[in-house]
Amino acid sequence: MSGKLNHFFPVSTYSVKAGLTDEQRQTIIDHTDACVQETGYDTTDTSWTGDLFGQHKVHHLEQYAPLIGVLHTAFNNFIVGLGVASDIYDFWITRSWPVKQVDQKSIQYHRHQMAHLVAVYYPKAPEGSGGIRIATDAHQNELFPGMFNEEQYAQGIISASSPYSMSEITLPVEDDLLLIIPAKLAHKTLSNATGVTRYSVTLDAVLTLKDPTKLEMGYPPLDQWQKLVSAKI
């Protein structure tokens, strides 16, 4: 007797070449280096992430305008590919920061809990400088808790290469690549083993409804929000 496996409920990412020129990418790199120098940070210690040093809104800077200009199309292509209507949501960048990752440095697993989507752009990502690894801790094919843990993979009980049982996978990166992932997805960067610095820009995005009429799920437009202030007593 033989049958067929049916696969549902995937996790999806989106990648595309952003189309920035060499000059535009170099402008981002130069700005990142200037920010690192201004903070006096020693990048031989660990990767430099701009959000920890006050550089958390670079989407407002002219140097990043060519990158910001391609994001709406990329975000829209991603959600349409998931089967979401293209005319329901607006996209908002809430935080953005450059990252400088030198030789032998990495960034450990984390999530962007305050966003809906995360975009990562690579103005410079030499081959071998470390991809981005995504993971799940709620694998739908795990039949009992702990079935897909590291020990099981190491002992060969569970295949680490099968797309139906792997709990993490590495996505390769390259110059000018724009990658979009769900913000709740755990991800990390692998160690840069090239001796050449890798540069990236991370951008958090939130979706709001264009028109919330008769729609319960989703944030309403920002012009319908009201900031609360302390009442005078």
CSV table of C-alpha atoms in Angstrom, one decimal:
chain,number,residue,atom,x,y,z
A,1,MET,CA,0.0,0.0,0.0
A,2,SER,CA,1.3,3.4,-0.8
A,3,GLY,CA,-0.2,6.9,-0.4
A,4,LYS,CA,0.9,10.5,-0.7
A,5,LEU,CA,1.8,13.1,1.9
A,6,ASN,CA,-0.2,16.3,1.8
A,7,HIS,CA,1.4,19.5,3.1
A,8,PHE,CA,-0.4,22.5,4.5
A,9,PHE,CA,0.2,25.5,6.8
A,10,PRO,CA,3.6,26.6,5.5
A,11,VAL,CA,5.7,29.6,6.8
A,12,SER,CA,6.6,31.9,4.0
A,13,THR,CA,9.3,34.5,3.3
A,14,TYR,CA,9.8,36.8,0.4
A,15,SER,CA,13.1,37.9,-1.3
A,16,VAL,CA,13.9,40.1,-4.2
A,17,LYS,CA,16.7,42.2,-5.5
A,18,ALA,CA,15.9,45.7,-4.5
A,19,GLY,CA,17.6,47.3,-7.5
A,20,LEU,CA,19.7,49.9,-5.7
A,21,THR,CA,22.8,51.1,-7.5
A,22,ASP,CA,26.3,50.6,-6.3
A,23,GLU,CA,26.4,54.3,-5.3
A,24,GLN,CA,23.2,54.1,-3.3
A,25,ARG,CA,24.3,51.0,-1.5
A,26,GLN,CA,27.7,52.6,-0.7
A,27,THR,CA,25.9,55.6,0.7
A,28,ILE,CA,24.1,53.3,3.2
A,29,ILE,CA,27.5,51.6,4.1
A,30,ASP,CA,29.2,55.0,4.6
A,31,HIS,CA,26.4,56.2,6.9
A,32,THR,CA,26.6,53.0,8.9
A,33,ASP,CA,30.4,53.3,9.3
A,34,ALA,CA,29.9,57.0,10.4
A,35,CYS,CA,27.4,55.9,13.0
A,36,VAL,CA,29.6,53.2,14.4
A,37,GLN,CA,32.6,55.7,14.6
A,38,GLU,CA,30.4,58.3,16.3
A,39,THR,CA,29.4,55.8,19.0
A,40,GLY,CA,33.0,54.7,19.6
A,41,TYR,CA,31.9,51.1,19.5
A,42,ASP,CA,34.4,48.3,19.2
A,43,THR,CA,32.9,46.0,16.5
A,44,THR,CA,35.5,43.4,17.3
A,45,ASP,CA,33.5,42.7,20.4
A,46,THR,CA,30.1,41.9,18.8
A,47,SER,CA,27.9,43.0,15.9
A,48,TRP,CA,26.9,46.7,15.9
A,49,THR,CA,23.1,47.2,15.8
A,50,GLY,CA,22.1,50.8,15.4
A,51,ASP,CA,18.8,50.5,17.4
A,52,LEU,CA,20.9,50.1,20.5
A,53,PHE,CA,22.7,53.4,19.8
A,54,GLY,CA,19.9,55.8,18.9
A,55,GLN,CA,19.9,54.9,15.2
A,56,HIS,CA,16.4,53.5,15.2
A,57,LYS,CA,14.7,55.7,12.6
A,58,VAL,CA,16.9,55.8,9.6
A,59,HIS,CA,13.9,55.5,7.3
A,60,HIS,CA,13.6,59.3,7.7
A,61,LEU,CA,17.1,59.9,6.3
A,62,GLU,CA,17.8,60.8,2.7
A,63,GLN,CA,20.5,58.1,2.5
A,64,TYR,CA,17.9,55.4,2.8
A,65,ALA,CA,15.2,56.9,0.5
A,66,PRO,CA,15.9,54.6,-2.4
A,67,LEU,CA,15.4,51.6,-0.1
A,68,ILE,CA,12.2,53.0,1.4
A,69,GLY,CA,10.9,53.6,-2.1
A,70,VAL,CA,10.8,49.9,-3.0
A,71,LEU,CA,9.3,48.6,0.3
A,72,HIS,CA,5.6,49.2,-0.5
A,73,THR,CA,5.7,47.0,-3.6
A,74,ALA,CA,7.7,44.3,-1.8
A,75,PHE,CA,5.4,44.2,1.2
A,76,ASN,CA,2.4,44.2,-1.1
A,77,ASN,CA,3.8,41.4,-3.2
A,78,PHE,CA,4.4,39.3,-0.1
A,79,ILE,CA,0.9,39.6,1.3
A,80,VAL,CA,-0.7,39.1,-2.1
A,81,GLY,CA,1.3,35.9,-2.5
A,82,LEU,CA,-0.1,34.7,0.8
A,83,GLY,CA,-3.6,35.2,-0.5
A,84,VAL,CA,-4.3,38.6,1.2
A,85,ALA,CA,-6.3,41.3,-0.7
A,86,SER,CA,-3.9,44.0,-1.9
A,87,ASP,CA,-6.3,47.0,-1.2
A,88,ILE,CA,-7.0,46.4,2.5
A,89,TYR,CA,-3.9,47.5,4.3
A,90,ASP,CA,-1.5,50.4,4.6
A,91,PHE,CA,2.2,49.6,5.5
A,92,TRP,CA,4.0,51.7,8.1
A,93,ILE,CA,7.7,51.6,9.0
A,94,THR,CA,7.9,52.0,12.8
A,95,ARG,CA,11.6,51.4,13.4
A,96,SER,CA,14.7,50.9,11.2
A,97,TRP,CA,18.4,50.6,11.9
A,98,PRO,CA,21.7,49.6,10.2
A,99,VAL,CA,23.8,46.7,11.3
A,100,LYS,CA,27.5,46.1,10.9
A,101,GLN,CA,28.7,42.5,11.3
A,102,VAL,CA,32.4,41.9,11.2
A,103,ASP,CA,34.5,38.7,11.0
A,104,GLN,CA,33.4,35.8,13.3
A,105,LYS,CA,30.4,37.8,14.8
A,106,SER,CA,26.8,36.8,14.7
A,107,ILE,CA,23.4,37.7,16.2
A,108,GLN,CA,21.4,35.2,18.2
A,109,TYR,CA,17.8,34.1,17.8
A,110,HIS,CA,15.3,36.8,18.4
A,111,ARG,CA,11.8,38.0,17.3
A,112,HIS,CA,10.5,41.5,16.5
A,113,GLN,CA,7.5,41.3,18.9
A,114,MET,CA,6.3,44.9,18.3
A,115,ALA,CA,6.0,44.5,14.5
A,116,HIS,CA,4.0,42.6,11.9
A,117,LEU,CA,6.6,42.3,9.2
A,118,VAL,CA,10.4,42.6,9.2
A,119,ALA,CA,12.4,43.6,6.1
A,120,VAL,CA,16.1,43.1,6.0
A,121,TYR,CA,18.2,44.7,3.2
A,122,TYR,CA,21.8,43.8,2.4
A,123,PRO,CA,23.8,46.6,0.8
A,124,LYS,CA,26.9,44.4,1.2
A,125,ALA,CA,26.8,40.7,1.9
A,126,PRO,CA,30.0,39.0,0.7
A,127,GLU,CA,29.6,35.3,-0.1
A,128,GLY,CA,30.2,33.2,3.1
A,129,SER,CA,29.6,36.2,5.4
A,130,GLY,CA,26.7,34.3,7.1
A,131,GLY,CA,23.1,33.8,6.0
A,132,ILE,CA,20.0,34.4,8.1
A,133,ARG,CA,18.5,31.4,9.8
A,134,ILE,CA,14.8,31.1,10.6
A,135,ALA,CA,13.3,28.7,13.0
A,136,THR,CA,10.0,27.5,14.5
A,137,ASP,CA,9.3,26.3,18.0
A,138,ALA,CA,5.8,25.2,17.2
A,139,HIS,CA,6.3,22.7,14.4
A,140,GLN,CA,3.0,21.4,13.2
A,141,ASN,CA,4.4,18.0,12.3
A,142,GLU,CA,5.9,17.4,15.8
A,143,LEU,CA,3.8,14.6,17.1
A,144,PHE,CA,4.8,15.1,20.8
A,145,PRO,CA,6.8,17.8,22.7
A,146,GLY,CA,10.5,17.4,22.2
A,147,MET,CA,10.3,15.1,19.2
A,148,PHE,CA,12.1,17.6,17.1
A,149,ASN,CA,14.8,18.7,19.5
A,150,GLU,CA,18.5,19.0,18.9
A,151,GLU,CA,19.3,15.6,20.4
A,152,GLN,CA,16.9,13.9,18.1
A,153,TYR,CA,18.5,15.5,15.1
A,154,ALA,CA,22.0,14.8,16.3
A,155,GLN,CA,21.2,11.1,16.7
A,156,GLY,CA,19.7,10.9,13.3
A,157,ILE,CA,16.3,10.0,14.6
A,158,ILE,CA,14.8,13.0,12.9
A,159,SER,CA,16.0,14.3,9.5
A,160,ALA,CA,17.4,17.8,9.8
A,161,SER,CA,17.2,18.2,6.0
A,162,SER,CA,13.6,17.2,5.4
A,163,PRO,CA,11.4,20.2,4.8
A,164,TYR,CA,8.7,18.4,6.7
A,165,SER,CA,10.7,17.8,10.0
A,166,MET,CA,13.4,20.5,10.1
A,167,SER,CA,12.9,23.1,12.7
A,168,GLU,CA,15.3,25.7,11.2
A,169,ILE,CA,16.7,26.5,7.8
A,170,THR,CA,19.3,29.0,6.5
A,171,LEU,CA,18.5,31.5,3.9
A,172,PRO,CA,21.4,32.7,1.8
A,173,VAL,CA,22.0,36.4,1.4
A,174,GLU,CA,23.8,38.6,-1.2
A,175,ASP,CA,24.4,42.1,-2.2
A,176,ASP,CA,21.2,44.1,-2.8
A,177,LEU,CA,18.9,41.4,-1.5
A,178,LEU,CA,15.7,42.5,0.3
A,179,LEU,CA,14.2,39.8,2.5
A,180,ILE,CA,10.8,40.0,4.2
A,181,ILE,CA,9.7,37.6,7.0
A,182,PRO,CA,6.8,37.6,9.5
A,183,ALA,CA,7.9,39.5,12.5
A,184,LYS,CA,7.0,36.7,14.9
A,185,LEU,CA,9.3,34.3,13.2
A,186,ALA,CA,12.5,33.5,15.2
A,187,HIS,CA,15.6,34.3,13.3
A,188,LYS,CA,19.3,34.8,13.7
A,189,THR,CA,22.4,35.7,11.7
A,190,LEU,CA,25.2,33.1,11.2
A,191,SER,CA,28.8,33.9,11.9
A,192,ASN,CA,30.6,36.0,9.4
A,193,ALA,CA,33.6,33.8,8.4
A,194,THR,CA,35.0,35.8,5.4
A,195,GLY,CA,37.1,38.5,7.1
A,196,VAL,CA,35.0,41.0,5.2
A,197,THR,CA,32.4,43.2,6.9
A,198,ARG,CA,28.7,42.5,6.1
A,199,TYR,CA,26.2,45.4,6.2
A,200,SER,CA,22.4,45.2,6.5
A,201,VAL,CA,19.4,47.4,7.3
A,202,THR,CA,16.5,46.1,9.4
A,203,LEU,CA,13.1,47.6,9.2
A,204,ASP,CA,10.0,46.9,11.3
A,205,ALA,CA,6.6,47.4,9.7
A,206,VAL,CA,3.0,47.5,11.0
A,207,LEU,CA,-0.1,47.0,8.9
A,208,THR,CA,-3.2,49.2,9.4
A,209,LEU,CA,-6.6,49.0,7.8
A,210,LYS,CA,-7.4,51.5,5.1
A,211,ASP,CA,-11.0,51.4,6.1
A,212,PRO,CA,-12.0,49.5,9.3
A,213,THR,CA,-15.7,49.7,8.6
A,214,LYS,CA,-17.3,46.3,9.5
A,215,LEU,CA,-13.8,44.8,10.0
A,216,GLU,CA,-12.9,43.7,13.5
A,217,MET,CA,-9.4,42.3,13.0
A,218,GLY,CA,-6.5,44.8,12.4
A,219,TYR,CA,-5.4,48.2,13.5
A,220,PRO,CA,-7.6,51.1,12.3
A,221,PRO,CA,-6.0,54.0,10.4
A,222,LEU,CA,-3.7,56.3,12.5
A,223,ASP,CA,-6.0,59.3,12.0
A,224,GLN,CA,-8.6,57.5,14.1
A,225,TRP,CA,-6.2,57.0,17.0
A,226,GLN,CA,-6.3,59.4,20.0
A,227,LYS,CA,-3.4,60.0,22.4
A,228,LEU,CA,-4.5,60.1,26.0
A,229,VAL,CA,-3.1,62.8,28.2
A,230,SER,CA,-3.2,63.1,32.0
A,231,ALA,CA,-6.2,65.1,33.2
A,232,LYS,CA,-5.6,68.1,35.4
A,233,ILE,CA,-7.1,67.6,38.8
